[in-house]
Coordinates of C-alpha atoms and ligand atoms in Angstrom, one line a residue:
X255 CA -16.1 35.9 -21.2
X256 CA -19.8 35.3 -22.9
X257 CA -21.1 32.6 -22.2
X258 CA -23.9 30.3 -24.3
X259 CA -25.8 27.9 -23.5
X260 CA -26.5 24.6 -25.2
X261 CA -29.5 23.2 -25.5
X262 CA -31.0 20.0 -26.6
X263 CA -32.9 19.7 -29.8
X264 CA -35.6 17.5 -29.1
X265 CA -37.4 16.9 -25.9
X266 CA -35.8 14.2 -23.5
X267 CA -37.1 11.3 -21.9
X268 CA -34.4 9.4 -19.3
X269 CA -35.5 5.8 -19.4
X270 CA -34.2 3.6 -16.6
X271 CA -31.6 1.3 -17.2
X272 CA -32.4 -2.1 -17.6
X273 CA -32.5 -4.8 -14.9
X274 CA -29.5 -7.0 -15.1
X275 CA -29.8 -11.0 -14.8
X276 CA -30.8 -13.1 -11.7
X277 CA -27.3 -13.6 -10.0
X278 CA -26.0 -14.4 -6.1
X279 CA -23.2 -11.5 -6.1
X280 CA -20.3 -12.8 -3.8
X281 CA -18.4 -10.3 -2.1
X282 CA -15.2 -10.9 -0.9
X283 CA -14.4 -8.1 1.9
X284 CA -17.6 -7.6 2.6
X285 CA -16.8 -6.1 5.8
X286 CA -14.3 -3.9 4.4
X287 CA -14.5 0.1 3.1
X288 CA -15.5 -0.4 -0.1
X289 CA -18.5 -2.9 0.1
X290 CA -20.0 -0.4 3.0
X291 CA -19.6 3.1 1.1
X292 CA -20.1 2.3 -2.7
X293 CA -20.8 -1.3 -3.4
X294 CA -24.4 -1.9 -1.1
X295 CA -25.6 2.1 -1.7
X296 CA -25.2 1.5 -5.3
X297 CA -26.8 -1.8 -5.5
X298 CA -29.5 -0.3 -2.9
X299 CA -30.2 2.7 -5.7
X300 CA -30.2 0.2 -8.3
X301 CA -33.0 -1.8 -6.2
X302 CA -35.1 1.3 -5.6
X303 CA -35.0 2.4 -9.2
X304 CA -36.4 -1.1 -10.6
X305 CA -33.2 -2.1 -11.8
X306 CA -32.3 -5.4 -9.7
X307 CA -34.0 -8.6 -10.9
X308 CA -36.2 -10.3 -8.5
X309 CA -33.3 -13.4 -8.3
X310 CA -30.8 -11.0 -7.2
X311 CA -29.2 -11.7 -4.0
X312 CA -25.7 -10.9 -2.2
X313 CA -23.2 -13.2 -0.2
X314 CA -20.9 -11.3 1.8
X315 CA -18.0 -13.3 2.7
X316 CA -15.4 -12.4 5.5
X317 CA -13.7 -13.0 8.4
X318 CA -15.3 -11.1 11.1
X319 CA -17.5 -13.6 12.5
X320 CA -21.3 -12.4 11.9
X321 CA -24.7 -13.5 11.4
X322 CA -27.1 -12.7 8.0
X323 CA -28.7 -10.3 10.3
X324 CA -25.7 -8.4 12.0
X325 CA -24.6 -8.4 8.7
X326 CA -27.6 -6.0 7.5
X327 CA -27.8 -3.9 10.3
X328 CA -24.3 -3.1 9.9
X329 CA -25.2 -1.9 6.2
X330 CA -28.2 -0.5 7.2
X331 CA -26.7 2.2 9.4
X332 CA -23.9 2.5 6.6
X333 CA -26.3 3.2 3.7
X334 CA -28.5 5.5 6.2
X335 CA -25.7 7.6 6.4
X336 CA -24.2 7.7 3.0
X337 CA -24.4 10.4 0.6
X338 CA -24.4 8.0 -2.2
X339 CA -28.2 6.2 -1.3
X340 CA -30.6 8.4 -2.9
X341 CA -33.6 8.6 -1.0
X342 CA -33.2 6.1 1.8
X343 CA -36.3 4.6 3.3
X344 CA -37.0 1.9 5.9
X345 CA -40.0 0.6 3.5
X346 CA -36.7 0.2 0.9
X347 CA -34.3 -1.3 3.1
X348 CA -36.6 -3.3 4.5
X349 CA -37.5 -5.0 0.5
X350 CA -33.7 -4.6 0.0
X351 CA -32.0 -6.3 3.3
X352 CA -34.0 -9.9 2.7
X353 CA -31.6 -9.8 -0.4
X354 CA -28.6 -9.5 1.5
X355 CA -26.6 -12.5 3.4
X356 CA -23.7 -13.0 5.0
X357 CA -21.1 -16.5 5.3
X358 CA -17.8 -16.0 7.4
X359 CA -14.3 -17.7 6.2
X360 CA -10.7 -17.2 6.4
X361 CA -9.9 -16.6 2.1
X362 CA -6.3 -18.6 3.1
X363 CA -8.1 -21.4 4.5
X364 CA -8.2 -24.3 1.5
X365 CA -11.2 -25.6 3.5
X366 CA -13.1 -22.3 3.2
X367 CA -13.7 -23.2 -0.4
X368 CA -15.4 -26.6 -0.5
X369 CA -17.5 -24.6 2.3
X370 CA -18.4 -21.5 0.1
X371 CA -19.6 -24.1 -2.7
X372 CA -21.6 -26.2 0.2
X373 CA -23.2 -22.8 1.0
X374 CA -23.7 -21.8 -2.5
X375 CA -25.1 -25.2 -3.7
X376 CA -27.4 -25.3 -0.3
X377 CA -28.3 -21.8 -1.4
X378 CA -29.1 -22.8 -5.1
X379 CA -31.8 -25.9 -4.2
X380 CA -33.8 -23.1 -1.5
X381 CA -34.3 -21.2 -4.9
X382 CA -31.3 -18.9 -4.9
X383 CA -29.8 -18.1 -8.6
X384 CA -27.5 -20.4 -10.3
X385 CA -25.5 -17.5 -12.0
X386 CA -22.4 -16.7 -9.8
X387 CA -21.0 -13.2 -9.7
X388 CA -17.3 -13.5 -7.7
X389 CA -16.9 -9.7 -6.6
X390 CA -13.3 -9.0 -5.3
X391 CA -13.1 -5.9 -3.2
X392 CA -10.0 -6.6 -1.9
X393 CA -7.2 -4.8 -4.7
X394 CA -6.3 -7.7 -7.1
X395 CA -3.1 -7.8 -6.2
X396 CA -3.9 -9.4 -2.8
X397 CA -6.7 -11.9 -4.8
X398 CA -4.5 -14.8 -5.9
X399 CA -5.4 -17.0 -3.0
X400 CA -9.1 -16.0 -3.7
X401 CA -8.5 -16.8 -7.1
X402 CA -6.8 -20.0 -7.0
X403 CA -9.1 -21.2 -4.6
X404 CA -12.0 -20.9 -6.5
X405 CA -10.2 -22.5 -9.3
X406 CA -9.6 -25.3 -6.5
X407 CA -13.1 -25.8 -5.5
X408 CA -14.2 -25.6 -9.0
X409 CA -16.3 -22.7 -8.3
X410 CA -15.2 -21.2 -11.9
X411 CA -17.2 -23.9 -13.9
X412 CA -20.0 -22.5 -16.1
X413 CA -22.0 -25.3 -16.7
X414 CA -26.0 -24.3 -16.9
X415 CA -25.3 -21.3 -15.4
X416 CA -22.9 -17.6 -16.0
X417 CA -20.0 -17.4 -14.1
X418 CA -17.8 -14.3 -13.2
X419 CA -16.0 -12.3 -11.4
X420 CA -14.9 -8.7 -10.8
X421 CA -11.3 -7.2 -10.2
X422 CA -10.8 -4.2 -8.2
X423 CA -7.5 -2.4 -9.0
X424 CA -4.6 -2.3 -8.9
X425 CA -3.8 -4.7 -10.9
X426 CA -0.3 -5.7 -9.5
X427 CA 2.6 -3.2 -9.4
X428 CA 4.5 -3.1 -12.6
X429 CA 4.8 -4.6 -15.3
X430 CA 6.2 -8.4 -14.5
X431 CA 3.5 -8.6 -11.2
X432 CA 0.4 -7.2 -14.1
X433 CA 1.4 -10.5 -15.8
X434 CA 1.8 -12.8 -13.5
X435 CA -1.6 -11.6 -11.6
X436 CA -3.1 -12.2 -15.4
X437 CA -1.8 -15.5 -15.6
X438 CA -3.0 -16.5 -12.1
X439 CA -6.7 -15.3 -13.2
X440 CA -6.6 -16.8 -16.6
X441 CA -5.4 -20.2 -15.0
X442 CA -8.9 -19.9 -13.4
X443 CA -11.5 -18.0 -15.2
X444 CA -12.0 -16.9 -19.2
X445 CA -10.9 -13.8 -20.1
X446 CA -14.7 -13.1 -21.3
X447 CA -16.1 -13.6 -17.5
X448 CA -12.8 -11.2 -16.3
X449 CA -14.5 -8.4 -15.3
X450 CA -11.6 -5.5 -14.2
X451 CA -13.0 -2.2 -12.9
X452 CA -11.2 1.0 -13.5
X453 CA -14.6 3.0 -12.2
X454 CA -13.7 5.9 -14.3
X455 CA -15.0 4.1 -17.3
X456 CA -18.2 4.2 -16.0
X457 CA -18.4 7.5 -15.6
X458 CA -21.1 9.3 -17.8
X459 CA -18.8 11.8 -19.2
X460 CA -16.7 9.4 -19.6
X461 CA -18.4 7.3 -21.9
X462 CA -19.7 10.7 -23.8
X463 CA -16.2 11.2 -25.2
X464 CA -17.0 8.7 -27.4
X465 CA -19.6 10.4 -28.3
X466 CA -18.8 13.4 -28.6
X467 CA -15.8 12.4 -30.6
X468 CA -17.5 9.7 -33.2
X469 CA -21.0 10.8 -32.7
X470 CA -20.3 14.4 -34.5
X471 CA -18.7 14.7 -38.0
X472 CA -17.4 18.2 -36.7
X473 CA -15.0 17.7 -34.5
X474 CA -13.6 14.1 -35.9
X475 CA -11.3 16.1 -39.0
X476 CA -9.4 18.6 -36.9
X477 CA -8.9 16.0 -34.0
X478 CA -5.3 15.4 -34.8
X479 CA -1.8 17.3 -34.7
X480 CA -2.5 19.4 -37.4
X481 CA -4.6 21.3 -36.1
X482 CA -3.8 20.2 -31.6
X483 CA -1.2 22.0 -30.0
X484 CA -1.8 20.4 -27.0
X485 CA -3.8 17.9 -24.4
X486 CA -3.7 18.5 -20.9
X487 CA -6.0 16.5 -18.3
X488 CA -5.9 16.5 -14.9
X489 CA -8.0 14.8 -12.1
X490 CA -7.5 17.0 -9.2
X491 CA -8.9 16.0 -5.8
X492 CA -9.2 18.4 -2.6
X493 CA -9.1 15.1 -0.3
X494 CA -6.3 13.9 1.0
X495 CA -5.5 9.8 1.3
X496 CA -9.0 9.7 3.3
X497 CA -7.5 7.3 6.6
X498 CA -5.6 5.2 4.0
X499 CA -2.0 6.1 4.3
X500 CA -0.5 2.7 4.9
X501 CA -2.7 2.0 1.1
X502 CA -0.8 5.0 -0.5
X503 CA 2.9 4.8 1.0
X504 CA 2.6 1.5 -1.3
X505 CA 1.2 2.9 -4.3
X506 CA 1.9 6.6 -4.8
X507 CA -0.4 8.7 -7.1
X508 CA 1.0 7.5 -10.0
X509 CA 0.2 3.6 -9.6
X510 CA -3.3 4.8 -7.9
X511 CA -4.4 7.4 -10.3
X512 CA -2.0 7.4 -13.4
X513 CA -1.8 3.9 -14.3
X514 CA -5.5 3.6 -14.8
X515 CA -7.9 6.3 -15.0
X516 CA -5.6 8.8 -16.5
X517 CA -4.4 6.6 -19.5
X518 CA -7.9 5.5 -20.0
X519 CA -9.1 9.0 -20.2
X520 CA -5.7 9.6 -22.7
X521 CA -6.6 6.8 -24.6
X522 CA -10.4 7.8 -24.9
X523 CA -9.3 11.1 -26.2
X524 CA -6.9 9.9 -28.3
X525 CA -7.9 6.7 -29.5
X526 CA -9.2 5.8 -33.5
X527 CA -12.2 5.1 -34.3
X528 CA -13.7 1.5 -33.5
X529 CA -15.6 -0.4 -36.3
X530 CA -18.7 -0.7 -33.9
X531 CA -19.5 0.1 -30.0
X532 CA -19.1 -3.5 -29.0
X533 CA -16.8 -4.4 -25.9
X534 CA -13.8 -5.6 -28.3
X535 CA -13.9 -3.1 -30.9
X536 CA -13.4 -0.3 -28.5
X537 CA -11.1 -2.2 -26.3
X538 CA -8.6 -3.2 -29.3
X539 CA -8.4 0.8 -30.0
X540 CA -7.7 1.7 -26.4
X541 CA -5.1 -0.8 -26.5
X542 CA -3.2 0.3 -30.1
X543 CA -3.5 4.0 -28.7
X544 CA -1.9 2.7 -25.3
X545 CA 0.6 0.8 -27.0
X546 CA 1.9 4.0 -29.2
X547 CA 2.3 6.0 -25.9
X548 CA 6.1 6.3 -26.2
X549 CA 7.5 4.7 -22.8
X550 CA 10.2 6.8 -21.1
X551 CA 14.0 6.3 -20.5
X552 CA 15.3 7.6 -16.9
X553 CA 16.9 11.2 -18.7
X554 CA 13.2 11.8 -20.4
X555 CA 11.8 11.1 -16.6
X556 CA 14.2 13.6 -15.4
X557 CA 12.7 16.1 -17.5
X558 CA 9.2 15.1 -18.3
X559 CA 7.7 14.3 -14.9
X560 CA 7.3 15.7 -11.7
X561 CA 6.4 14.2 -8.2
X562 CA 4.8 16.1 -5.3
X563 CA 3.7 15.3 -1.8
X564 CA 1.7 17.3 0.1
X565 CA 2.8 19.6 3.0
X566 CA 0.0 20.9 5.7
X567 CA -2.2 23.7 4.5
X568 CA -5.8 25.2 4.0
X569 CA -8.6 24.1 2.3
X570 CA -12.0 25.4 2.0
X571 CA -10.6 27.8 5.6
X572 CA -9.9 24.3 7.1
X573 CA -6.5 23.6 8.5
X574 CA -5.6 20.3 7.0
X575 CA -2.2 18.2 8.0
X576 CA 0.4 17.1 5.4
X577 CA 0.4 13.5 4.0
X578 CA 3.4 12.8 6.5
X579 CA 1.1 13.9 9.3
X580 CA -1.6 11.4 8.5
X581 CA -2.1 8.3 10.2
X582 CA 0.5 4.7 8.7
X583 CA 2.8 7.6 6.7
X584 CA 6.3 7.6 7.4
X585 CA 7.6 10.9 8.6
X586 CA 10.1 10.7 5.5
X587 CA 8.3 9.4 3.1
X588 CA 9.2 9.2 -0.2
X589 CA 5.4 8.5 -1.6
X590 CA 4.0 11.0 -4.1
X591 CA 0.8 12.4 -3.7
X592 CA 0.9 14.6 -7.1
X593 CA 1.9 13.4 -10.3
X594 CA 2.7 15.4 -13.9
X595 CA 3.6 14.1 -17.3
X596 CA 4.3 15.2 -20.6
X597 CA 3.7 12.2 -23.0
X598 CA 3.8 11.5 -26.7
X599 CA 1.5 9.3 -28.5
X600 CA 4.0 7.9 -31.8
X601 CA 1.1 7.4 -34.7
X602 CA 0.3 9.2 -37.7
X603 CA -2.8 10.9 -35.3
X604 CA -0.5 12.3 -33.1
X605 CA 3.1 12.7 -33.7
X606 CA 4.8 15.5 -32.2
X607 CA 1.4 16.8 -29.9
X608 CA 2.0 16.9 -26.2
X609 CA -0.6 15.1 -23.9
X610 CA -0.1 16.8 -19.9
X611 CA -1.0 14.8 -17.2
X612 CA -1.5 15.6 -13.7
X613 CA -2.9 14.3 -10.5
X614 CA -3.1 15.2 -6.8
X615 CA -4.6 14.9 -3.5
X616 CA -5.1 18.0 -1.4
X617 CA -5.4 20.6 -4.2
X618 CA -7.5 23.7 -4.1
X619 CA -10.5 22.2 -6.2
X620 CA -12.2 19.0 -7.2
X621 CA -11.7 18.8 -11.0
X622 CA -11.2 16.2 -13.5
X623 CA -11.3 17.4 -17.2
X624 CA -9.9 17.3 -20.5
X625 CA -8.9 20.4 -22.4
X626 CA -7.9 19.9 -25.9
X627 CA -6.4 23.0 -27.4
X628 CA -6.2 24.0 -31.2
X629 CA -3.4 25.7 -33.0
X630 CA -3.6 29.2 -33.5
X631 CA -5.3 30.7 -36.4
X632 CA -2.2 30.4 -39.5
X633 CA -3.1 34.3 -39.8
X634 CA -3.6 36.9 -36.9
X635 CA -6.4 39.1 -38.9
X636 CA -7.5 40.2 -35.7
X637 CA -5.0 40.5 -33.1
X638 CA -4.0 44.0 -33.1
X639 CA -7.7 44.2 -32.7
X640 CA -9.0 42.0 -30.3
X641 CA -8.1 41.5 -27.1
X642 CA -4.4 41.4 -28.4
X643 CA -4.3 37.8 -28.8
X644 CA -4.1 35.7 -31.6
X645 CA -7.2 33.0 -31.1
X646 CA -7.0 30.2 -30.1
X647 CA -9.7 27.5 -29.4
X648 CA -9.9 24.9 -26.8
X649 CA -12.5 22.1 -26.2
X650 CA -12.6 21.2 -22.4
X651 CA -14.7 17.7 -21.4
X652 CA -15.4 18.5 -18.2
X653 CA -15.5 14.4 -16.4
X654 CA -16.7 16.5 -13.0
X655 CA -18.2 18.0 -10.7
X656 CA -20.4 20.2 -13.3
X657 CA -20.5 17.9 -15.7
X658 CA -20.4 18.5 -19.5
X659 CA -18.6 20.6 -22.6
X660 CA -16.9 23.6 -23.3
X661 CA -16.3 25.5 -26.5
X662 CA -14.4 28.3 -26.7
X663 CA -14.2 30.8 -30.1
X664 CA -14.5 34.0 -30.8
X665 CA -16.9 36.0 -31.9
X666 CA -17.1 39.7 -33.1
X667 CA -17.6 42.1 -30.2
X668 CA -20.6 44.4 -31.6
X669 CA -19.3 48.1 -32.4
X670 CA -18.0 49.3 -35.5
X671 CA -14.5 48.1 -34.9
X672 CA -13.2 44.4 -36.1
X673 CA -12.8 43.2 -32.7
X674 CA -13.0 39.6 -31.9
X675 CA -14.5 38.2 -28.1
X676 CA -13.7 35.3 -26.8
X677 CA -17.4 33.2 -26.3
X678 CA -17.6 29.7 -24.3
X679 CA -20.3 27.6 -25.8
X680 CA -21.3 25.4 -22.4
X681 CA -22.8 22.4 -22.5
X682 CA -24.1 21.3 -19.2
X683 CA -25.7 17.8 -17.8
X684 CA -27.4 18.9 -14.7
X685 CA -29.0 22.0 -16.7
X686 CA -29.8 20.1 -19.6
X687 CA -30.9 17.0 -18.6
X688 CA -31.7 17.5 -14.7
X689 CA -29.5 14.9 -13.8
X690 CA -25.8 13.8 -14.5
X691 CA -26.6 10.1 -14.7
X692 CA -26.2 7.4 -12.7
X693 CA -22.9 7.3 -10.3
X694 CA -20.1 5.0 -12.0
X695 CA -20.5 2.0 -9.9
X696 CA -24.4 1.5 -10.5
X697 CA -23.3 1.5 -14.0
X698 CA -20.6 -1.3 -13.8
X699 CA -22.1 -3.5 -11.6
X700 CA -25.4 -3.6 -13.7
X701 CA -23.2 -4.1 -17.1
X702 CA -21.3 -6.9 -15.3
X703 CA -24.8 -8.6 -14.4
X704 CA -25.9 -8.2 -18.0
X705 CA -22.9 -9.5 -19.2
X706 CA -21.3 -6.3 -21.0
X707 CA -17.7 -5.8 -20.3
X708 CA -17.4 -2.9 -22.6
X709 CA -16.5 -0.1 -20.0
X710 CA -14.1 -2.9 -18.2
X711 CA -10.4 -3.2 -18.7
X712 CA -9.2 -5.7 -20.7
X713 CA -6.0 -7.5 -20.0
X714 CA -3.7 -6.7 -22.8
X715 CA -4.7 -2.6 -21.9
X716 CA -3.4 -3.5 -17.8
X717 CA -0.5 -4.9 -19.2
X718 CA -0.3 -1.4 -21.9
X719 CA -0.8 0.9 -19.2
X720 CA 1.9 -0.8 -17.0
X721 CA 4.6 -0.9 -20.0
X722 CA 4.3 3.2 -19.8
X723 CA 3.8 3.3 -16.0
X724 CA 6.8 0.7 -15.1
X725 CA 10.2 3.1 -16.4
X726 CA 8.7 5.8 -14.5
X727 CA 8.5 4.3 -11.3
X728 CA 12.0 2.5 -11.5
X729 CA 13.9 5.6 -12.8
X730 CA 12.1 6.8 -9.4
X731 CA 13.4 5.0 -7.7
X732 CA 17.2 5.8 -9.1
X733 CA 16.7 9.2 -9.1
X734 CA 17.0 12.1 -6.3
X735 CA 13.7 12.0 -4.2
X736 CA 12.3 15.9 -4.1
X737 CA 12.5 17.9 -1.1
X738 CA 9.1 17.0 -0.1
X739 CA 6.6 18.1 1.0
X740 CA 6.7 20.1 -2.0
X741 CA 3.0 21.7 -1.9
X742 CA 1.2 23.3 0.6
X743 CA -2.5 21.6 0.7
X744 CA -4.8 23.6 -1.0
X745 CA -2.5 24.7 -3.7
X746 CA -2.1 24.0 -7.6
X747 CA 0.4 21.3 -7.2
X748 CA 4.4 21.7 -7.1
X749 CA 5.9 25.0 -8.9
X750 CA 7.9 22.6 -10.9
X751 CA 4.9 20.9 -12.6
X752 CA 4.9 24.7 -14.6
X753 CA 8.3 23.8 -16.0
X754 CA 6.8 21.2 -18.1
X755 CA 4.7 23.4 -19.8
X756 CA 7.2 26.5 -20.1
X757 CA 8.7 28.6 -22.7
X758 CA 6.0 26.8 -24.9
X759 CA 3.3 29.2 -24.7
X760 CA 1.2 26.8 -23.0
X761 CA -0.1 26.7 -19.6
X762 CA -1.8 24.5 -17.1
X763 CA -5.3 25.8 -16.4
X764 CA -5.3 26.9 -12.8
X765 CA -7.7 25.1 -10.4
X766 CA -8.4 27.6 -8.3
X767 CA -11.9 27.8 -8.3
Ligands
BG6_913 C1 -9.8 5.9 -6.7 C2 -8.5 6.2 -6.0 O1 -9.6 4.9 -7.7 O2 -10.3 7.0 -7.3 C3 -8.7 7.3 -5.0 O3 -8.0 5.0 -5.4 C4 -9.3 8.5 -5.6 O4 -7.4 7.6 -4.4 C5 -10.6 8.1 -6.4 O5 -9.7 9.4 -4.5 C6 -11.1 9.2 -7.2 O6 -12.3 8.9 -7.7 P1 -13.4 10.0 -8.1 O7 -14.5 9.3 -8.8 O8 -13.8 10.7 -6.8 O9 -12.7 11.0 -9.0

């Protein structure tokens, strides 16, 4: 296949983001995985690249009992090490570790409350920032007490100063729990100051189908099921569950993977046009489209879904181990590690055009993209021609690694016969702009000190994306468990994820890279 390039049509200048407002950042689990590998590199890159205001400091709260300094040596050696802190220095961890403090609690003590305001009030009259930034790395599910407690100690108030707070997913486990966990944080804090992250949405490729879909007048007519056949996306990882088994026999790829990133990235694709890029008009589209995905009844389950666990395997010449093998998995467990779906979207848009859905750990490459594909031409001028087929053209959003677009069309082959060659138009970040932007988390940690909750999820969208997620899970739960393991590691997923697809003339794109 040819391939051309894309190029940009005027000269490009990346300007660095701008700084968010003064704010203390309070971490809850600040010892834990998530504040050491993605929360402190990110805020360090954001330091180093001007982007931090001067009044921006961190609290890390926990249990482990710690001082300030133990604190930032601990992060020190974490953010030396991590592939995520661009350029680490000693001159800018030095600048960046006065920011960074530490306050130890127990988060089901009621006392620990009145103590975290002491400390935050003591912290305010040395000169610290009044604008409080609640960041809850635990998953929500496991925040009420954090929640209520703050409510308790009246650490929501917003009174001469912002107040807010962060949600890492997922946000409960169904449907009922997505509620109630909504309820408990809106008995506590303003929807405006919710700030839940599905880290997807920061992606930059992310937020460019938006623009490639309203930006262009182009593509915006055919996008729609006269002219789609079908929508598959996948987000296909090689890792496995990465030393957090006991995390996954609880969740399952479907509640980890499915209920959030993958309907966001369905309802992105699929969603209308909003009246303007602000936070609500976008949100209240991602919310109609998620709200016409059709949900499932346990015979459509049956036949429109399939579940895969991993068995032990090979990837990249490694040996790996099967998910049972892994450390806190049960040696029969029932957890998927791979999920597949074949969903409808009932609206005028989209009636009748498939959207695929797959996701998996321990698969033979890293992708996540989108391929939209386009109907046949109505007449096949060409195909006894060509290479035999009739053509057909299909738009991939490629989310990562190798960031960018793909067009595919044909072209006439040169000779003096009517042949047709199928061309790939590629549009790529790195080559075109030297960079693929910042990493998702800089993104939606700056946007939540600025005050933008655009690329957040709302709470009406959790509650959308569990009112599809919910039937699946609990016919589950009813129906025969597959004989897994089911895929060997390093491999394209279960057989049976084909079946969806088959007799259809559609296919999944391999992976195999
Ligand atoms: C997280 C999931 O939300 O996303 C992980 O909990 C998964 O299981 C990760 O590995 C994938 O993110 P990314 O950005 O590497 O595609």
């Amino acid at each position: 296949m040819a391939v051309v390039e894309v190029n940009p049509t005027e000269k490009v200048v990346i300007e660095p983001p701008q700084a968010g407002d003064s704010c203390l950042l309070i971490i809850f689990g600040a010892s834990g995985d998530l504040t050491r590998r993605k929360l402190i590199p990110s805020l360090y890159n954001l330091a180093c690249a001007g982007c931090m205001n001067p009044g921006f400091e961190v609290l890390g709260v926990g249990r482990t009992a710690m001082s300030s300094e133990d604190f930032r040596s601990k992060l020190r050696e974490a953010v030396s090490k991590s592939s995520e802190a661009r350029n680490f220095s000693e001159s800018n961890w030095k600048d960046f570790e006065s920011r960074l403090h530490y306050f130890v609690g127990d988060i089901n003590d009621h006392q620990f409350y009145a103590n975290l305001r002491d400390r935050l009030e003591q912290m305010e009259r040395s000169g610290s920032s009044a604008n409080r930034l609640f960041y809850v790395s635990t998953p929500a599910s496991t925040a009420e007490p954090i929640i209520e407690g703050l409510g308790e100690a009246k650490l929501n108030q917003r009174e001469g100063r912002w107040t807010r707070i962060i949600l890492e997913k997922p946000f409960g486990r169904d449907l009922d729990s997505g509620r109630k966990l909504n309820q408990v944080v809106h008995n506590v804090f303003d929807e405006t100051d919710v700030y839940r992250i599905d880290h997807y949405l920061g992606k930059e490729t992310v937020q460019n189908i938006l623009v490639f879909r309203f930006g262009n007048s182009l593509f915006e007519p055919v996008w729609n099921r006269n002219y789609i056949d079908y929508v598959e996306i996948t987000a296909a990882e090689t890792v496995g569950v990465e030393g957090r088994g006991s995390f996954y026999e609880e969740t399952g790829a479907l509640r980890d993977m499915v209920a959030n990133h993958l309907l966001q990235l369905l309802a992105l694709t699929a969603m209308e046009p909003p009246i303007a890029f602000e936070a609500d008009a976008v949100r209240e589209q991602k919310v109609q489209l998620l709200r016409s995905i059709r949900p499932m009844t346990i015979e459509e389950v049956a036949q429109r879904t399939v579940r895969g666990q991993y068995g032990p395997g090979e990837i990249d010449g490694m040996h790996v181990p099967g998910y049972r093998q892994e450390p806190a998995v049960s040696t029969n467990s029932a957890a998927e590690t791979y999920a597949a779906l074949e969903l409808y979207v009932d609206n005028w848009r989209w009636a009748g055009v498939p959207f695929y859905i797959r996701t998996g750990k321990r698969l033979s490459s890293r992708v996540s993209e989108i391929r939209v594909h386009f109907k046949p031409t109505p007449q096949a001028l060409f195909a006894g021609t060509s290479h035999g087929q009739v053509a057909t053209n299909v738009i991939t959003l490629r989310i990562q690694p190798d960031d960018g677009i793909n067009i595919s069309f044909d072209v006439k082959r040169p000779g003096d016969q009517m042949r047709a060659l199928s061309v790939d138009a590629n549009f790529s970040y790195q080559a075109t702009f030297g960079s693929t932007g910042p990493p998702a988390y800089e993104t939606l940690l700056l946007d939540s000190m600025r005050g933008d909750p655009t690329l957040f999820t709302r709470r009406d969208e959790v509650e959308a994306e569990w009112r599809i997620i919910t039937p699946i899970e609990e016919a589950w739960l009813k129906l025969p468990v597959p004989p897994f393991p089911n895929y060997v590691a390093g491999s394209d997923g279960p057989m049976q994820a084909d079946s969806l697809l088959a007799g259809k003339h559609r296919e999944w794109r391999s992976l195999a890279r």
